[in-house]
N, CA, C and O atoms as a printed pandas DataFrame, in Angstrom:
     atom_number atom_name residue_name chain_id  residue_number  x_coord  y_coord  z_coord
0              1         N          MET        A               1   15.142   -3.386    3.840
1              2        CA          MET        A               1   14.487   -2.651    2.772
2              3         C          MET        A               1   15.296   -1.396    2.469
3              4         O          MET        A               1   16.078   -0.931    3.298
4              5         N          GLY        A               2   15.098   -0.864    1.288
5              6        CA          GLY        A               2   15.906    0.251    0.811
6              7         C          GLY        A               2   15.410    1.608    1.250
7              8         O          GLY        A               2   14.429    1.730    1.982
8              9         N          GLN        A               3   16.112    2.625    0.786
9             10        CA          GLN        A               3   15.798    3.990    1.192
10            11         C          GLN        A               3   14.505    4.511    0.574
11            12         O          GLN        A               3   13.990    5.534    1.025
12            13         N          HIS        A               4   13.970    3.852   -0.427
13            14        CA          HIS        A               4   12.748    4.310   -1.083
14            15         C          HIS        A               4   11.557    3.441   -0.700
15            16         O          HIS        A               4   10.676    3.178   -1.519
16            17         N          ASP        A               5   11.542    3.004    0.542
17            18        CA          ASP        A               5   10.450    2.173    1.028
18            19         C          ASP        A               5    9.167    2.979    1.176
19            20         O          ASP        A               5    9.181    4.202    1.318
20            21         N          ILE        A               6    8.068    2.252    1.138
21            22        CA          ILE        A               6    6.764    2.839    1.442
22            23         C          ILE        A               6    6.658    2.910    2.965
23            24         O          ILE        A               6    6.943    1.938    3.665
24            25         N          THR        A               7    6.247    4.067    3.460
25            26        CA          THR        A               7    6.161    4.294    4.903
26            27         C          THR        A               7    4.718    4.618    5.301
27            28         O          THR        A               7    3.902    4.947    4.440
28            29         N          PRO        A               8    4.396    4.528    6.591
29            30        CA          PRO        A               8    3.030    4.795    7.044
30            31         C          PRO        A               8    2.530    6.195    6.717
31            32         O          PRO        A               8    1.329    6.393    6.533
32            33         N          ASP        A               9    3.426    7.161    6.644
33            34        CA          ASP        A               9    3.010    8.547    6.428
34            35         C          ASP        A               9    2.927    8.946    4.961
35            36         O          ASP        A               9    2.647   10.102    4.646
36            37         N          MET        A              10    3.168    8.001    4.071
37            38        CA          MET        A              10    3.045    8.318    2.638
38            39         C          MET        A              10    1.582    8.389    2.241
39            40         O          MET        A              10    0.735    7.694    2.801
40            41         N          ASN        A              11    1.304    9.226    1.283
41            42        CA          ASN        A              11   -0.024    9.398    0.729
42            43         C          ASN        A              11   -0.348    8.204   -0.177
43            44         O          ASN        A              11    0.452    7.850   -1.042
44            45         N          VAL        A              12   -1.507    7.589    0.018
45            46        CA          VAL        A              12   -1.896    6.408   -0.759
46            47         C          VAL        A              12   -1.878    6.704   -2.258
47            48         O          VAL        A              12   -1.392    5.891   -3.045
48            49         N          TRP        A              13   -2.403    7.859   -2.656
49            50        CA          TRP        A              13   -2.452    8.192   -4.082
50            51         C          TRP        A              13   -1.052    8.211   -4.685
51            52         O          TRP        A              13   -0.839    7.683   -5.776
52            53         N          ASN        A              14   -0.103    8.813   -3.987
53            54        CA          ASN        A              14    1.269    8.857   -4.493
54            55         C          ASN        A              14    1.866    7.461   -4.601
55            56         O          ASN        A              14    2.588    7.161   -5.552
56            57         N          VAL        A              15    1.564    6.612   -3.629
57            58        CA          VAL        A              15    2.077    5.240   -3.659
58            59         C          VAL        A              15    1.560    4.511   -4.894
59            60         O          VAL        A              15    2.344    3.904   -5.623
60            61         N          ILE        A              16    0.246    4.563   -5.138
61            62        CA          ILE        A              16   -0.297    3.798   -6.269
62            63         C          ILE        A              16    0.058    4.427   -7.613
63            64         O          ILE        A              16    0.114    3.724   -8.622
64            65         N          GLN        A              17    0.296    5.719   -7.643
65            66        CA          GLN        A              17    0.725    6.353   -8.891
66            67         C          GLN        A              17    2.183    6.021   -9.196
67            68         O          GLN        A              17    2.533    5.742  -10.343
68            69         N          ASP        A              18    3.026    6.052   -8.176
69            70        CA          ASP        A              18    4.447    5.754   -8.369
70            71         C          ASP        A              18    4.709    4.263   -8.529
71            72         O          ASP        A              18    5.676    3.862   -9.176
72            73         N          HIS        A              19    3.842    3.442   -7.937
73            74        CA          HIS        A              19    4.036    1.983   -7.936
74            75         C          HIS        A              19    2.696    1.291   -8.197
75            76         O          HIS        A              19    2.077    0.792   -7.257
76            77         N          PRO        A              20    2.238    1.248   -9.448
77            78        CA          PRO        A              20    0.929    0.644   -9.746
78            79         C          PRO        A              20    0.797   -0.804   -9.271
79            80         O          PRO        A              20   -0.313   -1.291   -9.052
80            81         N          GLU        A              21    1.918   -1.480   -9.115
81            82        CA          GLU        A              21    1.880   -2.864   -8.649
82            83         C          GLU        A              21    1.344   -2.974   -7.217
83            84         O          GLU        A              21    1.012   -4.070   -6.764
84            85         N          THR        A              22    1.259   -1.855   -6.511
85            86        CA          THR        A              22    0.739   -1.888   -5.137
86            87         C          THR        A              22   -0.786   -1.891   -5.074
87            88         O          THR        A              22   -1.359   -2.195   -4.028
88            89         N          ILE        A              23   -1.444   -1.559   -6.173
89            90        CA          ILE        A              23   -2.915   -1.550   -6.168
90            91         C          ILE        A              23   -3.449   -2.911   -5.745
91            92         O          ILE        A              23   -4.356   -2.998   -4.917
92            93         N          GLU        A              24   -2.891   -3.961   -6.309
93            94        CA          GLU        A              24   -3.339   -5.313   -5.973
94            95         C          GLU        A              24   -3.030   -5.652   -4.516
95            96         O          GLU        A              24   -3.794   -6.382   -3.885
96            97         N          VAL        A              25   -1.945   -5.147   -3.979
97            98        CA          VAL        A              25   -1.603   -5.388   -2.571
98            99         C          VAL        A              25   -2.656   -4.746   -1.666
99           100         O          VAL        A              25   -3.135   -5.376   -0.724
100          101         N          PHE        A              26   -3.010   -3.503   -1.952
101          102        CA          PHE        A              26   -4.062   -2.854   -1.162
102          103         C          PHE        A              26   -5.358   -3.660   -1.244
103          104         O          PHE        A              26   -6.011   -3.877   -0.223
104          105         N          ARG        A              27   -5.738   -4.107   -2.442
105          106        CA          ARG        A              27   -6.972   -4.902   -2.608
106          107         C          ARG        A              27   -6.902   -6.197   -1.821
107          108         O          ARG        A              27   -7.855   -6.571   -1.137
108          109         N          ARG        A              28   -5.769   -6.880   -1.920
109          110        CA          ARG        A              28   -5.604   -8.163   -1.234
110          111         C          ARG        A              28   -5.764   -8.006    0.282
111          112         O          ARG        A              28   -6.192   -8.936    0.966
112          113         N          HIS        A              29   -5.425   -6.850    0.790
113          114        CA          HIS        A              29   -5.544   -6.589    2.229
114          115         C          HIS        A              29   -6.923   -6.051    2.615
115          116         O          HIS        A              29   -7.170   -5.782    3.790
116          117         N          GLY        A              30   -7.818   -5.892    1.644
117          118        CA          GLY        A              30   -9.184   -5.490    1.962
118          119         C          GLY        A              30   -9.548   -4.054    1.656
119          120         O          GLY        A              30  -10.651   -3.615    1.981
120          121         N          CYS        A              31   -8.646   -3.316    1.038
121          122        CA          CYS        A              31   -8.969   -1.943    0.636
122          123         C          CYS        A              31   -9.723   -1.968   -0.688
123          124         O          CYS        A              31   -9.505   -2.867   -1.500
124          125         N          PRO        A              32  -10.596   -1.012   -0.919
125          126        CA          PRO        A              32  -11.268   -0.922   -2.221
126          127         C          PRO        A              32  -10.275   -0.446   -3.284
127          128         O          PRO        A              32   -9.160   -0.036   -2.962
128          129         N          ASP        A              33  -10.686   -0.502   -4.540
129          130        CA          ASP        A              33   -9.844    0.002   -5.628
130          131         C          ASP        A              33   -9.725    1.513   -5.479
131          132         O          ASP        A              33  -10.689    2.244   -5.705
132          133         N          MET        A              34   -8.561    1.966   -5.103
133          134        CA          MET        A              34   -8.356    3.391   -4.868
134          135         C          MET        A              34   -7.754    4.100   -6.071
135          136         O          MET        A              34   -7.282    5.231   -5.952
136          137         N          SER        A              35   -7.766    3.447   -7.228
137          138        CA          SER        A              35   -7.189    4.066   -8.424
138          139         C          SER        A              35   -8.221    4.816   -9.255
139          140         O          SER        A              35   -7.863    5.519  -10.200
140          141         N          SER        A              36   -9.512    4.671   -8.909
141          142        CA          SER        A              36  -10.544    5.368   -9.682
142          143         C          SER        A              36  -11.783    5.606   -8.819
143          144         O          SER        A              36  -11.930    5.032   -7.740
144          145         N          GLY        A              37  -12.661    6.459   -9.318
145          146        CA          GLY        A              37  -13.925    6.728   -8.643
146          147         C          GLY        A              37  -13.777    7.472   -7.324
147          148         O          GLY        A              37  -12.803    8.189   -7.096
148          149         N          PHE        A              38  -14.769    7.281   -6.467
149          150        CA          PHE        A              38  -14.809    7.970   -5.174
150          151         C          PHE        A              38  -13.570    7.701   -4.339
151          152         O          PHE        A              38  -13.017    8.615   -3.726
152          153         N          PHE        A              39  -13.133    6.451   -4.312
153          154        CA          PHE        A              39  -12.001    6.108   -3.463
154          155         C          PHE        A              39  -10.705    6.746   -3.941
155          156         O          PHE        A              39   -9.786    6.943   -3.146
156          157         N          ALA        A              40  -10.618    7.072   -5.225
157          158        CA          ALA        A              40   -9.438    7.794   -5.720
158          159         C          ALA        A              40   -9.374    9.179   -5.091
159          160         O          ALA        A              40   -8.292    9.674   -4.775
160          161         N          MET        A              41  -10.529    9.798   -4.913
161          162        CA          MET        A              41  -10.548   11.120   -4.275
162          163         C          MET        A              41  -10.062   11.030   -2.829
163          164         O          MET        A              41   -9.293   11.878   -2.376
164          165         N          THR        A              42  -10.507   10.011   -2.112
165          166        CA          THR        A              42  -10.059    9.871   -0.724
166          167         C          THR        A              42   -8.589    9.485   -0.658
167          168         O          THR        A              42   -7.891    9.861    0.283
168          169         N          ALA        A              43   -8.114    8.740   -1.647
169          170        CA          ALA        A              43   -6.707    8.319   -1.661
170          171         C          ALA        A              43   -5.765    9.505   -1.758
171          172         O          ALA        A              43   -4.623    9.432   -1.303
172          173         N          HIS        A              44   -6.237   10.601   -2.349
173          174        CA          HIS        A              44   -5.401   11.800   -2.455
174          175         C          HIS        A              44   -5.067   12.367   -1.080
175          176         O          HIS        A              44   -3.996   12.945   -0.894
176          177         N          ALA        A              45   -5.963   12.208   -0.124
177          178        CA          ALA        A              45   -5.774   12.795    1.201
178          179         C          ALA        A              45   -5.383   11.769    2.264
179          180         O          ALA        A              45   -5.017   12.148    3.377
180          181         N          MET        A              46   -5.454   10.481    1.939
181          182        CA          MET        A              46   -5.269    9.448    2.951
182          183         C          MET        A              46   -3.840    8.924    2.986
183          184         O          MET        A              46   -3.251    8.607    1.952
184          185         N          LYS        A              47   -3.307    8.841    4.175
185          186        CA          LYS        A              47   -1.988    8.239    4.368
186          187         C          LYS        A              47   -2.154    6.724    4.491
187          188         O          LYS        A              47   -3.232    6.235    4.829
188          189         N          VAL        A              48   -1.097    6.001    4.219
189          190        CA          VAL        A              48   -1.123    4.540    4.288
190          191         C          VAL        A              48   -1.580    4.080    5.676
191          192         O          VAL        A              48   -2.375    3.146    5.780
192          193         N          LYS        A              49   -1.093    4.718    6.736
193          194        CA          LYS        A              49   -1.469    4.288    8.090
194          195         C          LYS        A              49   -2.960    4.469    8.353
195          196         O          LYS        A              49   -3.559    3.678    9.083
196          197         N          TRP        A              50   -3.566    5.501    7.767
197          198        CA          TRP        A              50   -5.005    5.705    7.957
198          199         C          TRP        A              50   -5.816    4.733    7.115
199          200         O          TRP        A              50   -6.883    4.291    7.539
200          201         N          ALA        A              51   -5.323    4.394    5.926
201          202        CA          ALA        A              51   -6.005    3.382    5.102
202          203         C          ALA        A              51   -6.046    2.062    5.860
203          204         O          ALA        A              51   -7.069    1.377    5.866
204          205         N          ALA        A              52   -4.943    1.706    6.494
205          206        CA          ALA        A              52   -4.899    0.470    7.270
206          207         C          ALA        A              52   -5.895    0.525    8.430
207          208         O          ALA        A              52   -6.634   -0.430    8.667
208          209         N          LYS        A              53   -5.910    1.628    9.137
209          210        CA          LYS        A              53   -6.809    1.758   10.296
210          211         C          LYS        A              53   -8.276    1.703    9.874
211          212         O          LYS        A              53   -9.071    0.985   10.479
212          213         N          VAL        A              54   -8.632    2.455    8.845
213          214        CA          VAL        A              54  -10.021    2.522    8.377
214          215         C          VAL        A              54  -10.525    1.156    7.916
215          216         O          VAL        A              54  -11.692    0.821    8.120
216          217         N          HIS        A              55   -9.648    0.372    7.295
217          218        CA          HIS        A              55  -10.067   -0.911    6.729
218          219         C          HIS        A              55   -9.718   -2.094    7.632
219          220         O          HIS        A              55   -9.849   -3.246    7.217
220          221         N          GLY        A              56   -9.276   -1.821    8.862
221          222        CA          GLY        A              56   -8.998   -2.887    9.824
222          223         C          GLY        A              56   -7.841   -3.785    9.423
223          224         O          GLY        A              56   -7.879   -4.997    9.637
224          225         N          ILE        A              57   -6.820   -3.187    8.843
225          226        CA          ILE        A              57   -5.666   -3.938    8.345
226          227         C          ILE        A              57   -4.500   -3.741    9.301
227          228         O          ILE        A              57   -4.278   -2.636    9.797
228          229         N          GLU        A              58   -3.756   -4.812    9.561
229          230        CA          GLU        A              58   -2.553   -4.720   10.381
230          231         C          GLU        A              58   -1.502   -3.961    9.574
231          232         O          GLU        A              58   -1.074   -4.416    8.514
232          233         N          LEU        A              59   -1.094   -2.810   10.080
233          234        CA          LEU        A              59   -0.221   -1.896    9.349
234          235         C          LEU        A              59    1.101   -2.530    8.947
235          236         O          LEU        A              59    1.527   -2.385    7.801
236          237         N          GLU        A              60    1.754   -3.224    9.857
237          238        CA          GLU        A              60    3.069   -3.794    9.534
238          239         C          GLU        A              60    2.975   -4.830    8.420
239          240         O          GLU        A              60    3.861   -4.904    7.568
240          241         N          SER        A              61    1.921   -5.622    8.417
241          242        CA          SER        A              61    1.721   -6.609    7.357
242          243         C          SER        A              61    1.515   -5.924    6.007
243          244         O          SER        A              61    2.080   -6.341    4.996
244          245         N          LEU        A              62    0.698   -4.867    6.003
245          246        CA          LEU        A              62    0.464   -4.112    4.773
246          247         C          LEU        A              62    1.764   -3.502    4.269
247          248         O          LEU        A              62    2.078   -3.611    3.083
248          249         N          LEU        A              63    2.524   -2.861    5.154
249          250        CA          LEU        A              63    3.786   -2.239    4.742
250          251         C          LEU        A              63    4.774   -3.267    4.202
251          252         O          LEU        A              63    5.458   -3.019    3.210
252          253         N          THR        A              64    4.844   -4.415    4.857
253          254        CA          THR        A              64    5.741   -5.473    4.380
254          255         C          THR        A              64    5.370   -5.877    2.964
255          256         O          THR        A              64    6.237   -5.960    2.094
256          257         N          ASP        A              65    4.093   -6.129    2.726
257          258        CA          ASP        A              65    3.656   -6.570    1.404
258          259         C          ASP        A              65    3.800   -5.475    0.352
259          260         O          ASP        A              65    4.157   -5.762   -0.790
260          261         N          LEU        A              66    3.527   -4.230    0.719
261          262        CA          LEU        A              66    3.715   -3.125   -0.229
262          263         C          LEU        A              66    5.180   -3.010   -0.630
263          264         O          LEU        A              66    5.496   -2.845   -1.808
264          265         N          ASN        A              67    6.066   -3.098    0.345
265          266        CA          ASN        A              67    7.487   -2.972    0.048
266          267         C          ASN        A              67    8.028   -4.171   -0.722
267          268         O          ASN        A              67    8.925   -4.016   -1.551
268          269         N          LEU        A              68    7.502   -5.355   -0.461
269          270        CA          LEU        A              68    7.897   -6.517   -1.261
270          271         C          LEU        A              68    7.423   -6.371   -2.701
271          272         O          LEU        A              68    8.087   -6.837   -3.627
272          273         N          ALA        A              69    6.279   -5.725   -2.891
273          274        CA          ALA        A              69    5.769   -5.513   -4.251
274          275         C          ALA        A              69    6.684   -4.593   -5.051
275          276         O          ALA        A              69    6.858   -4.781   -6.255
276          277         N          ILE        A              70    7.267   -3.602   -4.389
277          278        CA          ILE        A              70    8.136   -2.672   -5.120
278          279         C          ILE        A              70    9.604   -3.094   -5.082
279          280         O          ILE        A              70   10.419   -2.567   -5.840
280          281         N          HIS        A              71    9.944   -4.039   -4.206
281          282        CA          HIS        A              71   11.305   -4.583   -4.112
282          283         C          HIS        A              71   11.227   -6.111   -4.125
283          284         O          HIS        A              71   11.615   -6.742   -3.142
284          285         N          PRO        A              72   10.740   -6.724   -5.205
285          286        CA          PRO        A              72   10.560   -8.187   -5.197
286          287         C          PRO        A              72   11.861   -8.956   -4.980
287          288         O          PRO        A              72   11.838  -10.100   -4.525
288          289         N          GLU        A              73   12.987   -8.338   -5.300
289          290        CA          GLU        A              73   14.275   -9.004   -5.105
290          291         C          GLU        A              73   14.597   -9.216   -3.628
291          292         O          GLU        A              73   15.493   -9.991   -3.296
292          293         N          GLU        A              74   13.874   -8.534   -2.742
293          294        CA          GLU        A              74   14.120   -8.666   -1.310
294          295         C          GLU        A              74   13.247   -9.731   -0.659
295          296         O          GLU        A              74   13.382  -10.005    0.534
296          297         N          ASP        A              75   12.352  -10.332   -1.439
297          298        CA          ASP        A              75   11.496  -11.386   -0.900
298          299         C          ASP        A              75   12.346  -12.630   -0.678
299          300         O          ASP        A              75   12.972  -13.144   -1.606
300          301         N          GLU        A              76   12.360  -13.101    0.547
301          302        CA          GLU        A              76   13.151  -14.282    0.885
302          303         C          GLU        A              76   12.279  -15.528    0.911
303          304         O          GLU        A              76   12.532  -16.456    1.679
304          305         N          GLY        A              77   11.256  -15.543    0.071
305          306        CA          GLY        A              77   10.385  -16.699   -0.001
306          307         C          GLY        A              77    9.274  -16.700    1.025
307          308         O          GLY        A              77    8.572  -17.702    1.166
308          309         N          THR        A              78    9.094  -15.616    1.738
309          310        CA          THR        A              78    8.040  -15.522    2.739
310          311         C          THR        A              78    6.723  -15.197    2.058
311          312         O          THR        A              78    6.657  -14.277    1.242
312          313         N          LEU        A              79    5.687  -15.932    2.381
313          314        CA          LEU        A              79    4.364  -15.650    1.837
314          315         C          LEU        A              79    3.635  -14.722    2.782
315          316         O          LEU        A              79    3.670  -14.909    3.998
316          317         N          HIS        A              80    2.966  -13.709    2.219
317          318        CA          HIS        A              80    2.216  -12.741    3.027
318          319         C          HIS        A              80    0.794  -12.704    2.579
319          320         O          HIS        A              80   -0.008  -11.952    3.132
């Protein structure tokens, strides 16, 4: 993955604002829609690693899928 990867310590709000294609990845992994409403407020303060922990998501799987969403050319045909 490249130098602009999504990391565990990134703020969820910044991730979804910079990469709207990740909203669906968060949803697919069991997170609520964090682009609006109450969850948007929490997304401003929540790091990716805490979103994974709170929603019972395996962090490495979430990070892999988030990074594939923003770097689709790096997908080697692996389904996540």
